[in-house]
Short mmCIF file of C-alpha atoms in Angstrom, two decimals:
data_model
loop_
_atom_site.label_atom_id
_atom_site.label_comp_id
_atom_site.label_asym_id
_atom_site.label_seq_id
_atom_site.Cartn_x
_atom_site.Cartn_y
_atom_site.Cartn_z
CA UNK Q 1 0.00 0.00 0.00
CA UNK Q 2 2.88 2.36 0.88
CA UNK Q 3 4.57 1.53 -2.44
CA UNK Q 4 1.36 2.11 -4.38
CA UNK Q 5 0.78 5.42 -2.63
CA UNK Q 6 4.35 6.47 -3.25
CA UNK Q 7 4.04 5.52 -6.88
CA UNK Q 8 0.82 7.48 -7.20
CA UNK Q 9 2.44 10.59 -5.63
CA UNK Q 10 5.41 10.24 -7.95
CA UNK Q 11 3.17 9.89 -10.99
CA UNK Q 12 1.11 12.90 -9.91
CA UNK Q 13 4.25 14.94 -9.43
CA UNK Q 14 5.59 13.95 -12.84
CA UNK Q 15 2.24 14.84 -14.43
CA UNK Q 16 2.25 18.26 -12.75
CA UNK Q 17 5.79 18.90 -13.91
CA UNK Q 18 4.87 17.96 -17.51
CA UNK Q 19 1.89 20.28 -17.44
CA UNK Q 20 3.99 23.07 -15.97
CA UNK Q 21 6.45 22.69 -18.81
CA UNK Q 22 3.69 22.29 -21.43
CA UNK Q 23 4.80 18.76 -22.43
CA UNK Q 24 2.33 16.17 -24.01
CA UNK Q 25 1.26 13.13 -21.99
CA UNK Q 26 3.44 10.05 -22.35
CA UNK Q 27 2.49 7.33 -24.86
CA UNK Q 28 0.90 4.19 -23.35
CA UNK Q 29 2.96 1.10 -23.16
CA UNK Q 30 2.28 -1.86 -25.47
CA UNK Q 31 0.59 -3.72 -22.65
CA UNK Q 32 -1.62 -0.74 -21.82
CA UNK Q 33 -2.47 -0.29 -25.49
CA UNK Q 34 -3.48 -3.94 -25.85
CA UNK Q 35 -5.86 -3.66 -22.90
CA UNK Q 36 -7.38 -0.46 -24.28
CA UNK Q 37 -7.88 -1.96 -27.75
CA UNK Q 38 -9.47 -5.13 -26.33
CA UNK Q 39 -11.91 -3.09 -24.27
CA UNK Q 40 -12.71 -0.88 -27.24
CA UNK Q 41 -13.22 -3.89 -29.56
CA UNK Q 42 -15.47 -5.64 -27.04
CA UNK Q 43 -17.53 -2.50 -26.56
CA UNK Q 44 -17.78 -1.92 -30.30
CA UNK Q 45 -18.89 -5.50 -31.06
CA UNK Q 46 -21.47 -5.60 -28.26
CA UNK Q 47 -22.83 -2.18 -29.21
CA UNK Q 48 -23.02 -3.26 -32.84
CA UNK Q 49 -24.76 -6.53 -31.86
CA UNK Q 50 -27.33 -4.70 -29.71
CA UNK Q 51 -27.94 -2.19 -32.49
CA UNK Q 52 -28.43 -4.95 -35.06
CA UNK Q 53 -30.95 -6.69 -32.79
CA UNK Q 54 -32.92 -3.47 -32.51
CA UNK Q 55 -32.74 -2.98 -36.27
CA UNK Q 56 -34.16 -6.49 -36.79
CA UNK Q 57 -37.06 -5.73 -34.47
CA UNK Q 58 -37.74 -2.47 -36.29
CA UNK Q 59 -37.55 -4.13 -39.67
CA UNK Q 60 -40.08 -6.76 -38.61
CA UNK Q 61 -42.17 -4.16 -36.70
CA UNK Q 62 -42.15 -6.37 -33.62
CA UNK Q 63 -41.84 -3.85 -30.79
CA UNK Q 64 -45.59 -3.56 -30.29
CA UNK Q 65 -46.10 -7.31 -29.80
CA UNK Q 66 -42.69 -8.37 -28.60
CA UNK Q 67 -43.96 -10.93 -26.10
CA UNK Q 68 -46.79 -12.28 -28.25
CA UNK Q 69 -45.04 -13.20 -31.48
CA UNK Q 70 -46.85 -15.16 -34.15
CA UNK Q 71 -45.06 -18.24 -35.56
CA UNK Q 72 -44.16 -16.51 -38.83
CA UNK Q 73 -42.68 -13.52 -36.96
CA UNK Q 74 -40.49 -15.64 -34.70
CA UNK Q 75 -39.40 -17.74 -37.68
CA UNK Q 76 -38.27 -14.64 -39.59
CA UNK Q 77 -36.54 -13.20 -36.53
CA UNK Q 78 -34.70 -16.49 -35.94
CA UNK Q 79 -33.60 -16.69 -39.58
CA UNK Q 80 -32.20 -13.14 -39.42
CA UNK Q 81 -30.50 -13.87 -36.11
CA UNK Q 82 -28.85 -16.95 -37.63
CA UNK Q 83 -27.58 -14.86 -40.54
CA UNK Q 84 -26.16 -12.31 -38.11
CA UNK Q 85 -24.53 -15.03 -36.00
CA UNK Q 86 -22.84 -16.53 -39.07
CA UNK Q 87 -21.68 -13.06 -40.15
CA UNK Q 88 -20.34 -12.38 -36.68
CA UNK Q 89 -18.49 -15.70 -36.52
CA UNK Q 90 -17.04 -15.62 -40.05
CA UNK Q 91 -16.34 -11.90 -40.64
CA UNK Q 92 -16.31 -9.64 -37.60
CA UNK Q 93 -14.77 -12.01 -35.07
CA UNK Q 94 -11.77 -12.86 -37.32
CA UNK Q 95 -11.31 -9.18 -38.20
CA UNK Q 96 -11.19 -8.16 -34.54
CA UNK Q 97 -9.22 -11.21 -33.41
CA UNK Q 98 -5.87 -9.30 -33.16
CA UNK Q 99 -7.49 -6.85 -30.74
CA UNK Q 100 -10.37 -8.55 -28.99
CA UNK Q 101 -10.12 -11.45 -26.55
CA UNK Q 102 -11.18 -14.97 -27.54
CA UNK Q 103 -14.47 -14.78 -25.65
CA UNK Q 104 -15.70 -11.57 -27.33
CA UNK Q 105 -17.73 -13.51 -29.92
CA UNK Q 106 -19.19 -15.65 -27.15
CA UNK Q 107 -20.33 -12.55 -25.27
CA UNK Q 108 -22.13 -11.34 -28.42
CA UNK Q 109 -23.81 -14.71 -28.90
CA UNK Q 110 -24.88 -14.74 -25.24
CA UNK Q 111 -26.39 -11.28 -25.71
CA UNK Q 112 -28.49 -12.48 -28.64
CA UNK Q 113 -29.50 -15.79 -27.00
CA UNK Q 114 -30.75 -13.95 -23.92
CA UNK Q 115 -32.83 -11.57 -25.98
CA UNK Q 116 -34.17 -14.36 -28.22
CA UNK Q 117 -35.26 -16.39 -25.17
CA UNK Q 118 -36.98 -13.32 -23.75
CA UNK Q 119 -39.12 -12.75 -26.84
CA UNK Q 120 -39.82 -16.46 -27.47
CA UNK Q 121 -40.47 -17.60 -23.90
CA UNK Q 122 -44.24 -17.24 -24.15
CA UNK Q 123 -44.44 -19.31 -27.34
CA UNK Q 124 -42.09 -22.00 -26.05
CA UNK Q 125 -44.04 -22.32 -22.80
CA UNK Q 126 -47.29 -22.61 -24.75
CA UNK Q 127 -45.90 -25.43 -26.91
CA UNK Q 128 -44.80 -27.35 -23.81
CA UNK Q 129 -48.04 -26.84 -21.90
CA UNK Q 130 -49.20 -30.25 -20.65
CA UNK Q 131 -52.83 -29.11 -20.94
CA UNK Q 132 -52.51 -28.51 -24.69
CA UNK Q 133 -55.34 -30.34 -26.49
CA UNK Q 134 -54.79 -32.93 -29.23
CA UNK Q 135 -56.10 -30.58 -31.92
CA UNK Q 136 -53.90 -27.73 -30.64
CA UNK Q 137 -50.86 -30.02 -30.78
CA UNK Q 138 -51.63 -31.00 -34.35
CA UNK Q 139 -52.08 -27.33 -35.30
CA UNK Q 140 -48.86 -26.37 -33.52
CA UNK Q 141 -46.89 -29.10 -35.31
CA UNK Q 142 -47.75 -27.52 -38.65
CA UNK Q 143 -47.61 -23.86 -37.64
CA UNK Q 144 -44.25 -24.04 -35.90
CA UNK Q 145 -42.52 -26.46 -38.31
CA UNK Q 146 -40.73 -23.62 -40.21
CA UNK Q 147 -39.09 -22.48 -36.94
CA UNK Q 148 -37.13 -25.64 -36.25
CA UNK Q 149 -34.64 -25.60 -39.19
CA UNK Q 150 -33.18 -22.11 -38.46
CA UNK Q 151 -33.37 -22.72 -34.73
CA UNK Q 152 -31.51 -26.02 -35.08
CA UNK Q 153 -28.89 -24.26 -37.23
CA UNK Q 154 -28.44 -21.68 -34.47
CA UNK Q 155 -28.22 -24.43 -31.87
CA UNK Q 156 -25.44 -26.17 -33.79
CA UNK Q 157 -23.50 -22.90 -34.05
CA UNK Q 158 -23.86 -22.30 -30.31
CA UNK Q 159 -22.93 -25.87 -29.38
CA UNK Q 160 -19.84 -25.64 -31.60
CA UNK Q 161 -18.75 -22.62 -29.49
CA UNK Q 162 -19.39 -24.52 -26.25
CA UNK Q 163 -22.50 -22.46 -25.47
CA UNK Q 164 -25.93 -23.78 -24.40
CA UNK Q 165 -28.69 -24.24 -26.98
CA UNK Q 166 -31.25 -21.50 -27.40
CA UNK Q 167 -34.05 -24.07 -26.94
CA UNK Q 168 -34.45 -27.84 -26.63
CA UNK Q 169 -36.09 -28.42 -29.99
CA UNK Q 170 -36.41 -32.20 -29.57
CA UNK Q 171 -37.96 -31.83 -26.13
CA UNK Q 172 -40.53 -29.40 -27.55
CA UNK Q 173 -41.36 -31.42 -30.65
CA UNK Q 174 -41.53 -34.89 -29.06
CA UNK Q 175 -45.02 -34.57 -27.49
CA UNK Q 176 -46.28 -32.98 -30.71
CA UNK Q 177 -44.87 -35.92 -32.69
CA UNK Q 178 -46.51 -38.41 -30.32
CA UNK Q 179 -49.87 -36.76 -31.05
CA UNK Q 180 -49.08 -36.86 -34.77
CA UNK Q 181 -48.48 -40.62 -34.75
CA UNK Q 182 -51.69 -41.19 -32.78
CA UNK Q 183 -53.60 -39.08 -35.29
CA UNK Q 184 -51.90 -40.96 -38.12
CA UNK Q 185 -53.16 -44.28 -36.75
CA UNK Q 186 -56.74 -42.98 -36.69
CA UNK Q 187 -56.40 -41.68 -40.23
CA UNK Q 188 -54.92 -44.98 -41.46
CA UNK Q 189 -57.75 -46.89 -39.80
CA UNK Q 190 -60.41 -44.71 -41.43
CA UNK Q 191 -58.77 -45.02 -44.85
CA UNK Q 192 -58.52 -48.81 -44.51
CA UNK Q 193 -62.20 -49.04 -43.62
CA UNK Q 194 -63.19 -46.91 -46.61
CA UNK Q 195 -60.95 -48.90 -48.98
CA UNK Q 196 -62.25 -52.20 -47.61
CA UNK Q 197 -65.85 -51.18 -48.18
CA UNK Q 198 -65.02 -50.28 -51.80
CA UNK Q 199 -63.11 -53.50 -52.48
CA UNK Q 200 -64.66 -56.12 -54.79
CA UNK Q 201 -61.52 -58.28 -55.09
CA UNK Q 202 -61.16 -57.72 -58.79
CA UNK Q 203 -57.74 -57.23 -60.36
CA UNK Q 204 -56.94 -53.61 -61.11
CA UNK Q 205 -56.75 -52.80 -64.80
CA UNK Q 206 -53.34 -51.16 -64.65
CA UNK Q 207 -51.26 -50.46 -67.71
CA UNK Q 208 -48.38 -52.48 -66.26
CA UNK Q 209 -50.61 -55.55 -66.00
CA UNK Q 210 -50.32 -56.05 -62.24
CA UNK Q 211 -53.27 -58.02 -60.93
CA UNK Q 212 -53.56 -56.97 -57.31
CA UNK Q 213 -56.66 -55.50 -55.69
CA UNK Q 214 -57.29 -51.78 -55.31
CA UNK Q 215 -57.25 -51.91 -51.50
CA UNK Q 216 -53.51 -52.69 -51.28
CA UNK Q 217 -52.74 -50.01 -53.87
CA UNK Q 218 -54.67 -47.48 -51.77
CA UNK Q 219 -52.97 -48.59 -48.55
CA UNK Q 220 -49.42 -48.33 -49.81
CA UNK Q 221 -50.11 -45.06 -51.61
CA UNK Q 222 -51.28 -43.79 -48.22
CA UNK Q 223 -48.20 -45.17 -46.42
CA UNK Q 224 -45.79 -43.75 -49.00
CA UNK Q 225 -47.33 -40.27 -49.04
CA UNK Q 226 -47.49 -40.21 -45.23
CA UNK Q 227 -43.82 -41.12 -44.89
CA UNK Q 228 -42.92 -38.49 -47.49
CA UNK Q 229 -44.82 -35.80 -45.55
CA UNK Q 230 -43.28 -37.08 -42.30
CA UNK Q 231 -39.71 -36.65 -43.60
CA UNK Q 232 -40.31 -33.33 -45.39
CA UNK Q 233 -39.52 -30.97 -42.45
CA UNK Q 234 -36.33 -32.93 -41.69
CA UNK Q 235 -35.20 -32.56 -45.31
CA UNK Q 236 -35.11 -28.80 -44.68
CA UNK Q 237 -33.23 -29.08 -41.38
CA UNK Q 238 -35.99 -29.91 -38.93
CA UNK Q 239 -35.61 -32.35 -36.04
CA UNK Q 240 -35.83 -36.10 -36.60
CA UNK Q 241 -35.07 -39.13 -34.43
CA UNK Q 242 -34.75 -42.79 -35.39
CA UNK Q 243 -37.25 -43.53 -32.62
CA UNK Q 244 -39.89 -41.40 -34.36
CA UNK Q 245 -39.28 -43.17 -37.68
CA UNK Q 246 -39.67 -46.56 -36.00
CA UNK Q 247 -42.94 -45.45 -34.41
CA UNK Q 248 -44.46 -44.27 -37.70
CA UNK Q 249 -43.29 -47.47 -39.43
CA UNK Q 250 -44.93 -49.50 -36.66
CA UNK Q 251 -48.21 -47.63 -37.30
CA UNK Q 252 -48.01 -48.58 -40.98
CA UNK Q 253 -47.48 -52.23 -40.10
CA UNK Q 254 -50.28 -52.15 -37.54
CA UNK Q 255 -52.77 -51.17 -40.24
CA UNK Q 256 -51.27 -53.56 -42.81
CA UNK Q 257 -51.50 -56.43 -40.32
CA UNK Q 258 -55.08 -55.43 -39.53
CA UNK Q 259 -55.89 -55.63 -43.25
CA UNK Q 260 -54.24 -59.06 -43.64
CA UNK Q 261 -56.02 -60.45 -40.58
CA UNK Q 262 -59.32 -59.08 -41.78
CA UNK Q 263 -58.86 -60.71 -45.16
CA UNK Q 264 -58.05 -64.05 -43.53
CA UNK Q 265 -61.02 -63.80 -41.17
CA UNK Q 266 -63.35 -63.03 -44.07
CA UNK Q 267 -62.25 -66.17 -45.88
CA UNK Q 268 -62.25 -68.37 -42.82
CA UNK Q 269 -59.66 -71.07 -42.13
CA UNK Q 270 -58.75 -74.10 -44.16
CA UNK Q 271 -59.68 -76.24 -41.14
CA UNK Q 272 -63.24 -74.89 -41.31
CA UNK Q 273 -63.56 -76.37 -44.79
CA UNK Q 274 -62.55 -79.87 -43.78
CA UNK Q 275 -65.47 -82.30 -43.63
CA UNK Q 276 -66.07 -84.33 -40.46
CA UNK Q 277 -64.25 -87.62 -40.33
CA UNK Q 278 -66.55 -90.15 -42.03
CA UNK Q 279 -67.89 -93.10 -40.10
CA UNK Q 280 -68.07 -96.26 -42.23
CA UNK Q 281 -70.70 -98.95 -41.45
CA UNK Q 282 -69.94 -102.61 -41.00
CA UNK Q 283 -69.58 -104.65 -44.20
CA UNK Q 284 -72.91 -106.45 -43.69
CA UNK Q 285 -74.68 -103.07 -43.73
CA UNK Q 286 -73.23 -101.95 -47.05
CA UNK Q 287 -76.06 -103.37 -49.14
CA UNK Q 288 -78.53 -100.51 -48.84
CA UNK Q 289 -75.74 -97.95 -48.67
CA UNK Q 290 -74.13 -99.02 -51.92
CA UNK Q 291 -77.50 -99.16 -53.62
CA UNK Q 292 -77.91 -95.48 -52.76
CA UNK Q 293 -74.38 -94.82 -53.97
CA UNK Q 294 -75.07 -96.63 -57.23
CA UNK Q 295 -78.05 -94.37 -57.88
CA UNK Q 296 -76.17 -91.26 -56.81
CA UNK Q 297 -73.08 -92.04 -58.82
CA UNK Q 298 -74.96 -92.08 -62.08
CA UNK Q 299 -76.15 -88.54 -61.53
CA UNK Q 300 -73.15 -87.12 -59.69
CA UNK Q 301 -70.67 -88.45 -62.20
CA UNK Q 302 -72.68 -86.95 -65.01
CA UNK Q 303 -70.59 -84.73 -67.19
CA UNK Q 304 -72.67 -81.62 -66.47
CA UNK Q 305 -72.30 -81.88 -62.71
CA UNK Q 306 -68.60 -82.54 -62.96
CA UNK Q 307 -68.04 -79.58 -65.24
CA UNK Q 308 -69.97 -77.38 -62.84
CA UNK Q 309 -67.70 -78.41 -59.96
CA UNK Q 310 -64.58 -77.82 -62.05
CA UNK Q 311 -65.85 -74.40 -63.13
CA UNK Q 312 -66.58 -73.49 -59.52
CA UNK Q 313 -63.06 -74.55 -58.52
CA UNK Q 314 -61.58 -72.48 -61.36
CA UNK Q 315 -63.60 -69.47 -60.21
CA UNK Q 316 -62.27 -69.96 -56.68
CA UNK Q 317 -58.73 -69.95 -58.02
CA UNK Q 318 -59.39 -66.75 -59.96
CA UNK Q 319 -60.87 -64.96 -56.94
CA UNK Q 320 -58.21 -66.09 -54.46
CA UNK Q 321 -55.35 -65.42 -56.85
CA UNK Q 322 -56.26 -61.71 -56.73
CA UNK Q 323 -55.69 -61.90 -52.99
CA UNK Q 324 -52.42 -63.77 -53.48
CA UNK Q 325 -51.27 -61.12 -55.96
CA UNK Q 326 -52.27 -58.48 -53.44
CA UNK Q 327 -50.13 -60.06 -50.71
CA UNK Q 328 -47.26 -60.42 -53.18
CA UNK Q 329 -47.65 -56.71 -54.00
CA UNK Q 330 -47.51 -55.92 -50.27
CA UNK Q 331 -44.16 -57.70 -49.90
CA UNK Q 332 -42.68 -55.81 -52.84
CA UNK Q 333 -44.01 -52.49 -51.53
CA UNK Q 334 -42.65 -53.14 -48.04
CA UNK Q 335 -39.24 -53.40 -49.66
CA UNK Q 336 -39.87 -50.09 -51.45
CA UNK Q 337 -40.96 -48.37 -48.23
CA UNK Q 338 -37.86 -49.67 -46.43
CA UNK Q 339 -35.65 -48.29 -49.22
CA UNK Q 340 -37.49 -44.96 -48.99
CA UNK Q 341 -36.75 -44.76 -45.26
CA UNK Q 342 -33.07 -45.62 -45.83
CA UNK Q 343 -32.69 -43.02 -48.59
CA UNK Q 344 -34.47 -40.32 -46.60
CA UNK Q 345 -32.34 -40.99 -43.53
CA UNK Q 346 -29.11 -40.94 -45.58
CA UNK Q 347 -30.10 -37.57 -47.10
CA UNK Q 348 -30.95 -36.27 -43.62
CA UNK Q 349 -27.55 -37.26 -42.20
CA UNK Q 350 -25.74 -35.78 -45.22
CA UNK Q 351 -27.50 -32.45 -44.70
CA UNK Q 352 -26.70 -32.37 -40.99
CA UNK Q 353 -23.03 -33.10 -41.65
CA UNK Q 354 -22.96 -30.38 -44.32
CA UNK Q 355 -24.42 -27.98 -41.74
CA UNK Q 356 -21.60 -28.76 -39.31
CA UNK Q 357 -22.83 -31.78 -37.36
CA UNK Q 358 -20.44 -34.60 -36.53
CA UNK Q 359 -20.98 -37.69 -38.67
CA UNK Q 360 -19.79 -39.90 -35.80
CA UNK Q 361 -22.52 -38.56 -33.52
CA UNK Q 362 -25.36 -39.19 -36.00
CA UNK Q 363 -27.72 -42.10 -35.37
CA UNK Q 364 -27.52 -45.02 -37.82
CA UNK Q 365 -30.40 -45.60 -40.20
CA UNK Q 366 -33.29 -47.12 -38.21
CA UNK Q 367 -34.15 -50.77 -38.83
CA UNK Q 368 -37.92 -50.64 -38.60
CA UNK Q 369 -40.49 -53.42 -38.58
CA UNK Q 370 -41.00 -52.67 -42.26
CA UNK Q 371 -37.40 -53.81 -42.82
CA UNK Q 372 -37.63 -56.97 -40.74
CA UNK Q 373 -40.81 -58.52 -39.45
CA UNK Q 374 -43.51 -57.21 -41.75
CA UNK Q 375 -42.33 -59.02 -44.94
CA UNK Q 376 -42.10 -62.31 -43.03
CA UNK Q 377 -45.59 -61.83 -41.56
CA UNK Q 378 -47.15 -61.15 -44.96
CA UNK Q 379 -45.26 -64.09 -46.49
CA UNK Q 380 -46.67 -66.36 -43.78
CA UNK Q 381 -50.15 -65.14 -44.71
CA UNK Q 382 -49.37 -65.99 -48.34
CA UNK Q 383 -48.55 -69.54 -47.30
CA UNK Q 384 -51.76 -69.81 -45.25
CA UNK Q 385 -53.80 -68.51 -48.16
CA UNK Q 386 -52.26 -71.13 -50.46
CA UNK Q 387 -53.32 -73.88 -48.07
CA UNK Q 388 -56.77 -72.32 -47.80
CA UNK Q 389 -57.03 -72.28 -51.59
CA UNK Q 390 -56.25 -75.99 -51.72
CA UNK Q 391 -58.79 -76.82 -49.02
CA UNK Q 392 -61.47 -74.68 -50.67
CA UNK Q 393 -60.97 -76.26 -54.10
CA UNK Q 394 -60.80 -79.85 -52.87
CA UNK Q 395 -63.14 -79.97 -49.87
CA UNK Q 396 -65.80 -77.56 -51.12
CA UNK Q 397 -65.78 -76.93 -54.87
CA UNK Q 398 -64.83 -80.47 -55.91
CA UNK Q 399 -66.58 -82.11 -52.97
CA UNK Q 400 -69.09 -83.94 -55.16
CA UNK Q 401 -66.67 -85.57 -57.61
CA UNK Q 402 -64.02 -86.26 -54.96
CA UNK Q 403 -66.11 -87.44 -51.99
CA UNK Q 404 -69.57 -88.52 -52.98
CA UNK Q 405 -68.70 -90.30 -56.21
CA UNK Q 406 -65.58 -92.29 -55.36
CA UNK Q 407 -64.56 -95.58 -53.76
CA UNK Q 408 -67.67 -97.78 -53.86
CA UNK Q 409 -67.77 -101.60 -54.01
CA UNK Q 410 -69.05 -103.42 -57.07
CA UNK Q 411 -72.13 -105.69 -56.97
CA UNK Q 412 -72.11 -109.27 -58.14
CA UNK Q 413 -74.60 -110.76 -60.63
CA UNK Q 414 -77.16 -111.26 -57.89
CA UNK Q 415 -77.02 -107.58 -56.92
CA UNK Q 416 -75.18 -108.12 -53.66
CA UNK Q 417 -72.15 -106.08 -52.70
CA UNK Q 418 -68.95 -108.01 -53.13
CA UNK Q 419 -66.75 -106.93 -50.17
CA UNK Q 420 -63.70 -108.28 -51.98
CA UNK Q 421 -64.25 -106.23 -55.12
CA UNK Q 422 -62.00 -103.21 -55.73
CA UNK Q 423 -63.13 -99.71 -54.94
CA UNK Q 424 -64.45 -97.95 -58.05
CA UNK Q 425 -64.17 -95.41 -59.40
CA UNK Q 426 -60.84 -94.15 -58.06
CA UNK Q 427 -58.97 -91.00 -58.93
CA UNK Q 428 -57.00 -92.90 -61.53
CA UNK Q 429 -60.09 -94.48 -63.13
CA UNK Q 430 -60.88 -93.32 -66.68
CA UNK Q 431 -63.26 -90.43 -66.77
CA UNK Q 432 -66.79 -91.30 -67.83
CA UNK Q 433 -67.25 -90.68 -71.51
CA UNK Q 434 -63.52 -90.29 -72.10
CA UNK Q 435 -62.40 -91.70 -75.43
CA UNK Q 436 -58.70 -91.67 -74.65
CA UNK Q 437 -58.97 -93.02 -71.11
CA UNK Q 438 -58.17 -89.72 -69.41
CA UNK Q 439 -58.05 -90.32 -65.65
CA UNK Q 440 -60.82 -88.73 -63.59
CA UNK Q 441 -58.29 -86.75 -61.59
CA UNK Q 442 -56.90 -85.16 -64.75
CA UNK Q 443 -60.34 -84.02 -65.78
CA UNK Q 444 -60.97 -82.58 -62.33
CA UNK Q 445 -57.64 -80.81 -61.78
CA UNK Q 446 -56.29 -79.93 -65.20
CA UNK Q 447 -58.35 -76.77 -65.52
CA UNK Q 448 -57.70 -75.81 -61.91
CA UNK Q 449 -53.92 -76.19 -62.19
CA UNK Q 450 -53.99 -74.43 -65.55
CA UNK Q 451 -55.88 -71.55 -63.96
CA UNK Q 452 -53.26 -71.34 -61.24
CA UNK Q 453 -50.50 -71.18 -63.83
CA UNK Q 454 -52.37 -68.55 -65.81
CA UNK Q 455 -53.26 -66.34 -62.85
CA UNK Q 456 -50.04 -66.57 -60.86
CA UNK Q 457 -47.52 -66.48 -63.67
CA UNK Q 458 -47.50 -63.67 -66.19
CA UNK Q 459 -44.97 -61.53 -68.00
CA UNK Q 460 -46.18 -58.52 -66.04
CA UNK Q 461 -45.82 -60.14 -62.63
CA UNK Q 462 -43.64 -58.07 -60.27
CA UNK Q 463 -40.18 -59.63 -59.78
CA UNK Q 464 -39.02 -60.63 -56.35
CA UNK Q 465 -37.07 -57.85 -54.60
CA UNK Q 466 -34.72 -60.45 -53.13
CA UNK Q 467 -34.08 -62.56 -56.22
CA UNK Q 468 -32.27 -62.21 -59.48
CA UNK Q 469 -34.96 -60.94 -61.86
CA UNK Q 470 -33.24 -62.65 -64.78
CA UNK Q 471 -33.63 -66.08 -63.19
CA UNK Q 472 -36.19 -68.20 -65.05
CA UNK Q 473 -39.06 -69.19 -62.72
CA UNK Q 474 -39.12 -72.86 -61.88
CA UNK Q 475 -42.38 -74.84 -61.91
CA UNK Q 476 -41.62 -78.23 -60.36
CA UNK Q 477 -45.11 -78.78 -58.96
CA UNK Q 478 -46.95 -78.43 -62.25
CA UNK Q 479 -44.13 -80.17 -64.14
CA UNK Q 480 -44.34 -83.30 -62.00
CA UNK Q 481 -48.13 -83.27 -62.05
CA UNK Q 482 -48.27 -82.93 -65.82
CA UNK Q 483 -45.63 -85.64 -66.18
CA UNK Q 484 -47.87 -87.95 -64.17
CA UNK Q 485 -50.75 -87.17 -66.46
CA UNK Q 486 -48.77 -87.76 -69.64
CA UNK Q 487 -47.71 -91.21 -68.48
CA UNK Q 488 -51.14 -92.11 -67.11
CA UNK Q 489 -49.77 -92.40 -63.57
CA UNK Q 490 -52.18 -90.24 -61.58
CA UNK Q 491 -51.78 -92.26 -58.42
CA UNK Q 492 -51.36 -91.06 -54.86
CA UNK Q 493 -47.60 -91.61 -55.09
CA UNK Q 494 -47.35 -89.33 -58.12
CA UNK Q 495 -49.50 -86.71 -56.41
CA UNK Q 496 -47.41 -86.93 -53.25
CA UNK Q 497 -44.28 -86.46 -55.36
CA UNK Q 498 -45.90 -83.47 -57.10
CA UNK Q 499 -46.91 -81.94 -53.78
CA UNK Q 500 -43.39 -82.36 -52.40
CA UNK Q 501 -41.82 -80.91 -55.53
CA UNK Q 502 -44.28 -78.01 -55.49
CA UNK Q 503 -42.55 -76.36 -52.58
CA UNK Q 504 -42.01 -78.64 -49.62
CA UNK Q 505 -43.66 -78.17 -46.25
CA UNK Q 506 -46.38 -75.68 -45.54
CA UNK Q 507 -44.21 -73.67 -43.16
CA UNK Q 508 -41.77 -72.56 -45.82
CA UNK Q 509 -41.35 -68.81 -46.03
CA UNK Q 510 -42.44 -67.22 -49.29
CA UNK Q 511 -40.87 -64.32 -51.08
CA UNK Q 512 -42.64 -61.96 -53.47
CA UNK Q 513 -41.82 -64.32 -56.34
CA UNK Q 514 -44.92 -65.40 -58.19
CA UNK Q 515 -43.45 -68.76 -59.16
CA UNK Q 516 -43.17 -69.56 -55.46
CA UNK Q 517 -46.74 -68.43 -54.86
CA UNK Q 518 -47.91 -70.57 -57.73
CA UNK Q 519 -46.06 -73.64 -56.49
CA UNK Q 520 -47.40 -73.10 -52.96
CA UNK Q 521 -50.95 -72.88 -54.30
CA UNK Q 522 -50.43 -76.02 -56.39
CA UNK Q 523 -49.06 -77.74 -53.31
CA UNK Q 524 -52.16 -76.77 -51.36
CA UNK Q 525 -54.43 -78.38 -53.97
CA UNK Q 526 -52.34 -81.51 -54.46
CA UNK Q 527 -51.77 -82.21 -50.78
CA UNK Q 528 -55.51 -81.93 -50.13
CA UNK Q 529 -56.16 -84.45 -52.93
CA UNK Q 530 -53.51 -86.83 -51.56
CA UNK Q 531 -55.18 -86.67 -48.14
CA UNK Q 532 -58.59 -87.42 -49.64
CA UNK Q 533 -57.36 -90.50 -51.51
CA UNK Q 534 -55.25 -91.78 -48.62
CA UNK Q 535 -58.06 -91.47 -46.08
CA UNK Q 536 -60.61 -93.03 -48.41
CA UNK Q 537 -58.36 -95.98 -49.29
CA UNK Q 538 -57.64 -96.55 -45.61
CA UNK Q 539 -61.33 -96.46 -44.77
#
């Protein structure tokens, strides 16, 4: 203290002596000059920043309603503030770097963030109000969407400087997004109901020849457009999380699964088509029974009745093949939706990195249920529908020719049933009225299998997304079946071989390849026939 006082007295004396002699004041030292310049630069930058903020408010005419800004006003103010922050960081801060301290830019940014929070606090509190109604949340999601891209850009600039964000955008948007996905589910459900009521299960007459129903076209058009709208704000810099993408994808699958289940419930199950296990009387009681059979056979094996059954079976194939094509279309479109999500996410990450985000910190592309889970579920429904088709054709449409007309004992010359006589007719017996000895089974199934080949294989059929499109479709089921017909060997062993070659067990997973669908449908028909013959022969 004594030294400081002495120094002050000495300095005062020297100053008085200089004034008495009329000498100019001494030049500041380099250290003193540096301190003066730093203070002057800081003051100049902060004054300039405050003046620019006021100029922005005047330009936007916001002073009168500074604490009740409309979305468009706050969006424009935030965009201008971001431009000023970039200008400050890239032009003024480097220019004043030799004079100002390193934290001068940070002090300017803190000034602006404080003022921005002051004018936006009312709006931000309103958006996070727990009492906000569902309709208000939906309105807010659309009205405030333009704010998030410039605000997120500002946040990244602040975070890069080690400063806190102006606002937690993700925390604000998350409850709004939850309401959006709930609203999306309701909308999907309403659209599915409307499309279902319009559906007549007739193939669409599209120029590309695809033969699916209109309901699946409407559903996936809805899913695709909804995902496109969902990603649109993020394409312009808005917030997006992998969790939100997975939630929206799950909503799409929820409605798709509801459609598939509804279609299956409408048809019923293949088990519901199975007849009750027959009870066969003792041999001594067969006399009256076979007499009734003999009378019935003459009418039931009539050509007209048989043709009617075959036509009904062919119509069943035509109607159910539209549903099979529709499920095949669903599998292909699930692959397209998954690719759309991947591409949109890749573009989103590229934009964030270009805006200064760290690529290492970005979330990987979400693997949604549309990527894994949904295709397998629809493929399983394809397999079930193939089995249902077989049960419907065999146990319902061809019930007369296959059940009521087959496997009866012959009568001897006295009219009595000969229990040692062979069962006639069998599936391999010549068809009544056939000149070339065509087996009955050929007459019953040839048109049905041909209809399957016609409806499930076409040049316009969509290729499998997981197979080489140039690969020629195999047709082992029909090939073996036709081979059996050509050699006159339509026995249960040939049919069993055809069923096995037509795709293996019923649990096999199906892809969106129409040759696989065709073979699975053929397998469903052939296996049902094999079961009929085996059970009847055993009985």
